């Protein structure tokens, strides 16, 4: 801890590098300790503990080499030329050692036999587990790489929250174990100290190593699409990826939008909105959101956020991405019947179901519109975490309130998941009509509560103004 102390030459590092690698070591210890202690936590708090800790590690680690805290982040940054080979090896090795030490501490406190380590979910094959790990590690790493591309990461403006939110969503999905290859060694650590059945779990631990590594490899290349200068490519890729993980997470959580399912859907919504908003605009990954943002500029001098063709492309991309995510979930869960699907309860009248969807969607869509007035406007400000967190928390509230009545899709794209499962097809119209009516309610609220700001914005637009049309940006421009 003394910056003036001599560091042995064989280590080949200076004091600053020592700070960075020891930060990573301590992050690995904490995350491993939390993971091992998951069985001793109440349901909701287990994924939140992991997600919040991961987000904090990235947020606070911005000044210590990026706060990687996961070997797949190290690998992705090495593949992108952001880390030298020797430095990447040091980071990865310290993360593994820190993970083992964290598991040892947890074993000393609770006993190795009762602590968690990655295991394959019941009814899910090894191949499906591998691909679930690959997909969520891909999304996890992509969000992290985007965070490191954003200016705000150096200013500690809640950039780590996006990474933490995605990890929260990933750890809720039953088929996903860890999205961290270092944690794959916990079967050995706990098993050697008396955990039952560890030999069988050790034989399948390859999934929890190979899946994340493959996902990180793909993510390191996918960032090039987000930084492409080709028109509309970053916008559509970001929107499709966000909608895909929204549909995948929703489909793999049963009951749909109930309890932990709602938390997972809201968490992935926050993370992917953070990724997509600067290049796609304020959509909330929701076709109703695109519609209501366009309606805001009707019969006014305000310049539409998107051209009609771009808006249609965004809606089509959201619908296709969400259905694709649900379809992949059906393949991984080995049966469409296992896919979680929103449904209207038998004792809920059609008018009540529309009312529930309308009310549930109105709050996140209101926040979406409200954030377009003032300093948090994602069209004019690169800092979109506050906007994403507000919309995500409102969606979480709506899902908790109304999932017992309609499943609380609050999004026409999620309503289309019935096409994958083949169940509750007669309810699909509710998930289109309800959110669109909720959007009209949100627009009315905006007009009422932001009347003065809207008048000022329109006057400025008439003078050639302040209201700028959204042009697709790239993360290269934001870096």
Coordinates of N, CA and C in Angstrom, one line a residue, residues 279-429:
X279 N -28.0 5.6 -30.2 CA -28.0 5.3 -31.6 C -29.4 5.1 -32.2
X280 N -30.3 4.7 -31.4 CA -31.7 4.4 -31.9 C -32.7 5.5 -31.5
X281 N -32.4 6.2 -30.4 CA -33.3 7.2 -29.9 C -34.2 6.6 -28.8
X282 N -35.1 7.4 -28.3 CA -36.0 7.0 -27.1 C -37.1 6.1 -27.5
X283 N -36.9 4.8 -27.5 CA -37.9 3.9 -27.9 C -38.4 3.0 -26.8
X284 N -37.6 2.8 -25.7 CA -38.0 1.9 -24.6 C -38.1 0.5 -25.2
X285 N -37.6 0.2 -26.4 CA -37.7 -1.2 -27.0 C -39.1 -1.6 -27.1
X286 N -40.0 -0.6 -27.3 CA -41.4 -0.9 -27.3 C -42.1 -0.2 -28.5
X287 N -42.7 -0.9 -29.4 CA -43.4 -0.3 -30.5 C -44.4 0.9 -30.1
X288 N -45.0 0.7 -29.0 CA -45.9 1.8 -28.5 C -45.1 3.0 -28.1
X289 N -43.8 2.8 -27.7 CA -43.0 3.9 -27.4 C -42.6 4.7 -28.6
X290 N -42.3 4.0 -29.7 CA -42.0 4.6 -31.0 C -43.2 5.4 -31.5
X291 N -44.4 4.8 -31.4 CA -45.6 5.5 -31.8 C -45.9 6.7 -31.1
X292 N -45.8 6.7 -29.7 CA -46.1 7.8 -28.9 C -45.1 9.0 -29.1
X293 N -43.8 8.6 -29.3 CA -42.8 9.7 -29.5 C -43.1 10.4 -30.9
X294 N -43.6 9.6 -31.9 CA -43.9 10.3 -33.1 C -45.1 11.1 -33.0
X295 N -46.1 10.7 -32.2 CA -47.4 11.4 -32.0 C -47.1 12.8 -31.3
X296 N -46.0 12.8 -30.6 CA -45.7 14.0 -29.8 C -45.5 15.2 -30.8
X297 N -45.0 14.9 -32.0 CA -44.6 16.0 -32.9 C -45.8 16.3 -33.9
X298 N -46.9 15.6 -33.8 CA -48.0 15.8 -34.8 C -48.7 17.1 -34.5
X299 N -49.0 17.9 -35.5 CA -49.7 19.2 -35.4 C -48.9 20.1 -34.5
X300 N -47.6 20.1 -34.7 CA -46.7 21.0 -34.0 C -45.5 21.4 -34.9
X301 N -44.7 22.3 -34.4 CA -43.5 22.7 -35.2 C -42.3 21.8 -34.9
X302 N -42.5 20.9 -34.0 CA -41.4 20.1 -33.5 C -41.0 19.1 -34.7
X303 N -39.7 19.0 -34.8 CA -39.2 18.1 -35.9 C -39.4 16.6 -35.4
X304 N -40.0 15.7 -36.2 CA -40.1 14.3 -35.8 C -38.8 13.7 -35.4
X305 N -38.8 12.9 -34.4 CA -37.6 12.2 -33.9 C -37.0 11.3 -35.0
X306 N -37.9 10.6 -35.7 CA -37.5 9.8 -36.8 C -38.3 10.1 -38.1
X307 N -37.7 9.8 -39.2 CA -38.5 9.8 -40.4 C -39.5 8.6 -40.4
X308 N -40.6 8.7 -41.0 CA -41.6 7.6 -41.0 C -41.0 6.2 -41.4
X309 N -40.1 6.2 -42.4 CA -39.5 4.9 -42.7 C -38.6 4.4 -41.6
X310 N -37.9 5.2 -41.0 CA -37.0 4.8 -39.9 C -37.9 4.3 -38.7
X311 N -39.0 5.0 -38.4 CA -39.8 4.5 -37.3 C -40.4 3.2 -37.6
X312 N -40.8 3.0 -38.9 CA -41.4 1.6 -39.3 C -40.3 0.6 -39.2
X313 N -39.1 0.9 -39.5 CA -38.0 -0.1 -39.4 C -37.7 -0.4 -37.9
X314 N -37.8 0.6 -37.0 CA -37.6 0.3 -35.6 C -38.7 -0.6 -35.1
X315 N -39.9 -0.3 -35.4 CA -41.0 -1.1 -34.9 C -40.9 -2.6 -35.4
X316 N -40.6 -2.7 -36.7 CA -40.4 -4.1 -37.3 C -39.2 -4.8 -36.6
X317 N -38.2 -4.1 -36.3 CA -37.0 -4.6 -35.7 C -37.3 -5.1 -34.3
X318 N -38.1 -4.3 -33.5 CA -38.4 -4.6 -32.2 C -39.3 -5.9 -32.1
X319 N -40.3 -6.0 -33.1 CA -41.2 -7.1 -33.1 C -40.4 -8.4 -33.5
X320 N -39.5 -8.2 -34.5 CA -38.7 -9.4 -34.9 C -37.7 -9.8 -33.9
X321 N -37.1 -8.9 -33.2 CA -36.1 -9.2 -32.2 C -36.7 -9.9 -31.0
X322 N -37.9 -9.4 -30.6 CA -38.5 -10.0 -29.4 C -39.0 -11.5 -29.7
X323 N -39.6 -11.6 -30.9 CA -40.1 -13.0 -31.2 C -38.9 -13.9 -31.4
X324 N -37.8 -13.4 -32.0 CA -36.6 -14.2 -32.2 C -36.1 -14.7 -30.8
X325 N -36.0 -13.8 -29.8 CA -35.6 -14.1 -28.5 C -36.4 -15.2 -27.9
X326 N -37.8 -15.1 -28.0 CA -38.7 -16.1 -27.5 C -38.5 -17.4 -28.2
X327 N -38.2 -17.4 -29.5 CA -38.0 -18.6 -30.3 C -36.7 -19.3 -29.8
X328 N -35.7 -18.6 -29.6 CA -34.4 -19.2 -29.1 C -34.7 -19.8 -27.7
X329 N -35.5 -19.1 -26.9 CA -35.8 -19.6 -25.5 C -36.5 -21.0 -25.7
X330 N -37.4 -21.1 -26.6 CA -38.1 -22.3 -26.8 C -37.2 -23.4 -27.2
X331 N -36.2 -23.1 -28.1 CA -35.2 -24.1 -28.4 C -34.3 -24.5 -27.3
X332 N -33.9 -23.5 -26.4 CA -33.1 -23.9 -25.3 C -33.8 -24.7 -24.2
X333 N -35.1 -24.3 -24.0 CA -35.9 -25.0 -23.0 C -36.5 -26.3 -23.5
X334 N -36.2 -26.6 -24.8 CA -36.6 -27.8 -25.5 C -38.1 -28.0 -25.4
X335 N -38.8 -27.0 -25.9 CA -40.2 -27.1 -26.1 C -40.9 -25.8 -26.0
X336 N -41.7 -25.5 -26.9 CA -42.5 -24.2 -26.9 C -43.4 -24.1 -25.7
X337 N -43.9 -25.2 -25.2 CA -44.8 -25.2 -24.1 C -44.1 -24.7 -22.8
X338 N -42.8 -24.7 -22.8 CA -42.1 -24.2 -21.6 C -41.8 -22.7 -21.6
X339 N -42.1 -22.1 -22.8 CA -41.9 -20.7 -22.9 C -42.9 -19.9 -22.1
X340 N -42.5 -19.0 -21.3 CA -43.4 -18.1 -20.5 C -44.1 -17.2 -21.5
X341 N -45.4 -17.1 -21.4 CA -46.2 -16.3 -22.3 C -47.3 -15.4 -21.5
X342 N -47.4 -14.2 -21.9 CA -48.4 -13.4 -21.2 C -49.8 -13.9 -21.5
X343 N -50.7 -13.9 -20.5 CA -52.1 -14.4 -20.7 C -53.1 -13.6 -19.9
X344 N -54.3 -13.4 -20.4 CA -55.3 -12.8 -19.7 C -56.0 -13.8 -18.8
X345 N -56.1 -13.5 -17.5 CA -56.7 -14.4 -16.5 C -58.1 -14.7 -16.9
X346 N -58.5 -15.9 -16.6 CA -59.9 -16.4 -16.9 C -61.0 -15.5 -16.4
X347 N -60.7 -14.9 -15.2 CA -61.8 -14.1 -14.5 C -61.6 -12.6 -14.8
X348 N -60.8 -12.3 -15.8 CA -60.6 -10.9 -16.2 C -61.4 -10.6 -17.4
X349 N -62.3 -9.6 -17.4 CA -63.1 -9.2 -18.6 C -62.2 -8.5 -19.6
X350 N -62.6 -8.5 -20.8 CA -61.7 -7.9 -21.8 C -61.5 -6.4 -21.6
X351 N -62.5 -5.7 -21.1 CA -62.3 -4.3 -20.9 C -61.4 -4.1 -19.7
X352 N -61.4 -5.0 -18.7 CA -60.5 -4.9 -17.6 C -59.0 -5.2 -18.0
X353 N -58.9 -6.1 -18.9 CA -57.6 -6.5 -19.4 C -56.9 -5.3 -20.2
X354 N -57.7 -4.7 -21.0 CA -57.2 -3.5 -21.7 C -56.9 -2.4 -20.8
X355 N -57.7 -2.2 -19.8 CA -57.4 -1.2 -18.8 C -56.1 -1.5 -18.0
X356 N -55.9 -2.7 -17.6 CA -54.7 -3.1 -16.9 C -53.4 -2.8 -17.8
X357 N -53.5 -3.3 -19.0 CA -52.3 -3.0 -19.9 C -52.1 -1.6 -20.2
X358 N -53.2 -0.8 -20.3 CA -53.1 0.6 -20.6 C -52.5 1.3 -19.4
X359 N -53.0 1.0 -18.2 CA -52.4 1.7 -17.0 C -51.0 1.3 -16.8
X360 N -50.7 0.0 -16.9 CA -49.3 -0.5 -16.7 C -48.3 0.1 -17.7
X361 N -48.7 0.3 -18.9 CA -47.8 0.9 -19.9 C -47.7 2.4 -19.8
X362 N -48.7 3.1 -19.3 CA -48.8 4.6 -19.3 C -47.6 5.2 -18.5
X363 N -47.3 4.5 -17.4 CA -46.2 5.1 -16.5 C -44.8 5.1 -17.2
X364 N -44.3 3.9 -17.7 CA -43.0 4.0 -18.4 C -43.1 4.8 -19.6
X365 N -44.2 4.9 -20.4 CA -44.2 5.7 -21.6 C -44.3 7.2 -21.2
X366 N -44.9 7.5 -20.1 CA -44.9 8.9 -19.6 C -43.4 9.3 -19.3
X367 N -42.7 8.4 -18.6 CA -41.3 8.8 -18.2 C -40.5 8.9 -19.5
X368 N -40.8 8.0 -20.5 CA -40.1 8.1 -21.8 C -40.3 9.5 -22.4
X369 N -41.5 9.9 -22.4 CA -41.8 11.3 -23.0 C -41.2 12.4 -22.2
X370 N -41.4 12.2 -20.9 CA -41.0 13.3 -19.9 C -39.5 13.6 -20.0
X371 N -38.7 12.5 -20.2 CA -37.3 12.6 -20.3 C -36.8 13.3 -21.6
X372 N -37.8 13.4 -22.6 CA -37.4 14.1 -23.8 C -37.5 15.6 -23.7
X373 N -38.0 16.1 -22.5 CA -38.1 17.5 -22.2 C -37.1 17.9 -21.2
X374 N -36.0 18.5 -21.5 CA -35.1 18.9 -20.5 C -33.7 18.2 -20.7
X375 N -32.9 18.3 -19.7 CA -31.5 17.9 -19.8 C -31.3 16.4 -20.0
X376 N -32.3 15.5 -19.7 CA -32.1 14.1 -19.9 C -32.5 13.6 -21.2
X377 N -32.8 14.5 -22.2 CA -33.2 14.1 -23.5 C -32.1 13.2 -24.1
X378 N -32.4 11.9 -24.4 CA -31.4 11.1 -25.0 C -31.0 11.4 -26.4
X379 N -31.8 12.3 -27.0 CA -31.4 12.8 -28.4 C -30.3 13.8 -28.3
X380 N -30.2 14.5 -27.1 CA -29.2 15.6 -27.0 C -28.2 15.4 -25.9
X381 N -28.3 14.3 -25.2 CA -27.4 14.0 -24.1 C -26.9 12.6 -24.1
X382 N -25.6 12.4 -24.0 CA -25.1 11.0 -24.0 C -25.4 10.2 -22.8
X383 N -25.7 10.9 -21.7 CA -26.0 10.3 -20.4 C -27.4 9.8 -20.3
X384 N -27.6 8.5 -20.6 CA -29.0 8.0 -20.7 C -29.3 7.0 -19.6
X385 N -28.5 6.9 -18.6 CA -28.8 5.9 -17.5 C -30.0 6.4 -16.7
X386 N -30.1 7.7 -16.3 CA -31.2 8.1 -15.5 C -32.5 7.9 -16.3
X387 N -32.5 8.1 -17.6 CA -33.7 7.9 -18.4 C -34.0 6.4 -18.4
X388 N -33.0 5.5 -18.6 CA -33.3 4.1 -18.7 C -33.8 3.6 -17.4
X389 N -33.2 4.0 -16.3 CA -33.6 3.6 -15.0 C -35.0 4.0 -14.6
X390 N -35.4 5.2 -15.0 CA -36.8 5.6 -14.7 C -37.8 4.8 -15.5
X391 N -37.5 4.5 -16.8 CA -38.5 3.8 -17.6 C -38.5 2.3 -17.1
X392 N -37.3 1.8 -16.8 CA -37.3 0.4 -16.3 C -37.9 0.2 -15.0
X393 N -37.8 1.1 -14.1 CA -38.4 1.0 -12.7 C -39.9 1.1 -12.9
X394 N -40.4 2.0 -13.8 CA -41.8 2.1 -14.0 C -42.4 0.8 -14.6
X395 N -41.7 0.2 -15.5 CA -42.1 -1.0 -16.1 C -42.2 -2.1 -15.1
X396 N -41.2 -2.2 -14.2 CA -41.2 -3.2 -13.1 C -42.4 -3.0 -12.2
X397 N -42.7 -1.8 -11.9 CA -43.9 -1.5 -11.1 C -45.2 -2.0 -11.8
X398 N -45.3 -1.7 -13.0 CA -46.5 -2.1 -13.8 C -46.6 -3.6 -13.9
X399 N -45.5 -4.3 -14.1 CA -45.5 -5.7 -14.1 C -46.0 -6.4 -12.8
X400 N -45.5 -5.8 -11.7 CA -45.9 -6.3 -10.4 C -47.3 -6.1 -10.1
X401 N -47.8 -4.9 -10.6 CA -49.2 -4.6 -10.3 C -50.2 -5.5 -11.1
X402 N -49.9 -5.7 -12.3 CA -50.9 -6.3 -13.2 C -50.6 -7.7 -13.8
X403 N -49.5 -8.3 -13.3 CA -49.2 -9.6 -13.9 C -50.3 -10.6 -13.6
X404 N -51.0 -10.5 -12.5 CA -52.0 -11.4 -12.2 C -53.3 -11.3 -13.0
X405 N -53.4 -10.2 -13.7 CA -54.6 -9.9 -14.5 C -54.3 -10.3 -16.0
X406 N -53.2 -9.8 -16.5 CA -52.9 -10.0 -18.0 C -51.5 -10.6 -18.2
X407 N -50.7 -10.8 -17.2 CA -49.3 -11.1 -17.5 C -48.5 -9.9 -17.6
X408 N -49.1 -8.7 -17.8 CA -48.4 -7.4 -17.8 C -47.3 -7.4 -18.8
X409 N -47.6 -7.6 -20.1 CA -46.6 -7.5 -21.1 C -46.2 -6.0 -21.3
X410 N -47.2 -5.1 -21.3 CA -47.0 -3.7 -21.4 C -46.3 -3.3 -22.7
X411 N -46.3 -4.2 -23.7 CA -45.4 -4.0 -24.9 C -46.0 -4.9 -25.9
X412 N -46.4 -4.4 -27.1 CA -47.0 -5.2 -28.1 C -46.0 -6.3 -28.6
X413 N -44.7 -6.1 -28.6 CA -43.7 -7.1 -29.0 C -43.8 -8.3 -28.1
X414 N -43.8 -8.0 -26.8 CA -43.9 -9.1 -25.8 C -45.2 -9.9 -26.0
X415 N -46.3 -9.2 -26.4 CA -47.5 -9.9 -26.6 C -47.5 -10.9 -27.7
X416 N -46.5 -10.7 -28.7 CA -46.4 -11.6 -29.8 C -45.7 -12.9 -29.4
X417 N -45.2 -13.0 -28.2 CA -44.6 -14.3 -27.8 C -45.6 -15.4 -27.9
X418 N -46.9 -15.2 -27.9 CA -47.8 -16.2 -28.1 C -47.6 -16.9 -29.4
X419 N -47.1 -16.3 -30.4 CA -46.8 -16.9 -31.7 C -45.8 -18.0 -31.5
X420 N -44.9 -17.9 -30.6 CA -43.9 -18.9 -30.3 C -44.5 -20.1 -29.5
X421 N -45.2 -19.8 -28.4 CA -45.7 -20.8 -27.6 C -46.9 -21.5 -28.1
X422 N -47.7 -20.8 -29.0 CA -48.9 -21.3 -29.5 C -50.0 -21.2 -28.5
X423 N -49.9 -20.6 -27.4 CA -50.9 -20.5 -26.4 C -51.4 -19.0 -26.3
X424 N -52.7 -18.9 -25.9 CA -53.3 -17.6 -25.6 C -53.3 -16.7 -26.8
X425 N -53.4 -17.2 -28.0 CA -53.4 -16.4 -29.2 C -54.5 -15.4 -29.2
X426 N -55.6 -15.8 -28.6 CA -56.8 -14.9 -28.6 C -56.5 -13.6 -27.8
X427 N -55.5 -13.6 -27.0 CA -55.2 -12.4 -26.1 C -54.3 -11.4 -26.8
X428 N -53.7 -11.7 -27.9 CA -52.7 -10.9 -28.5 C -53.1 -9.4 -28.7
X429 N -54.4 -9.3 -29.1 CA -54.9 -7.9 -29.4 C -54.8 -7.0 -28.2

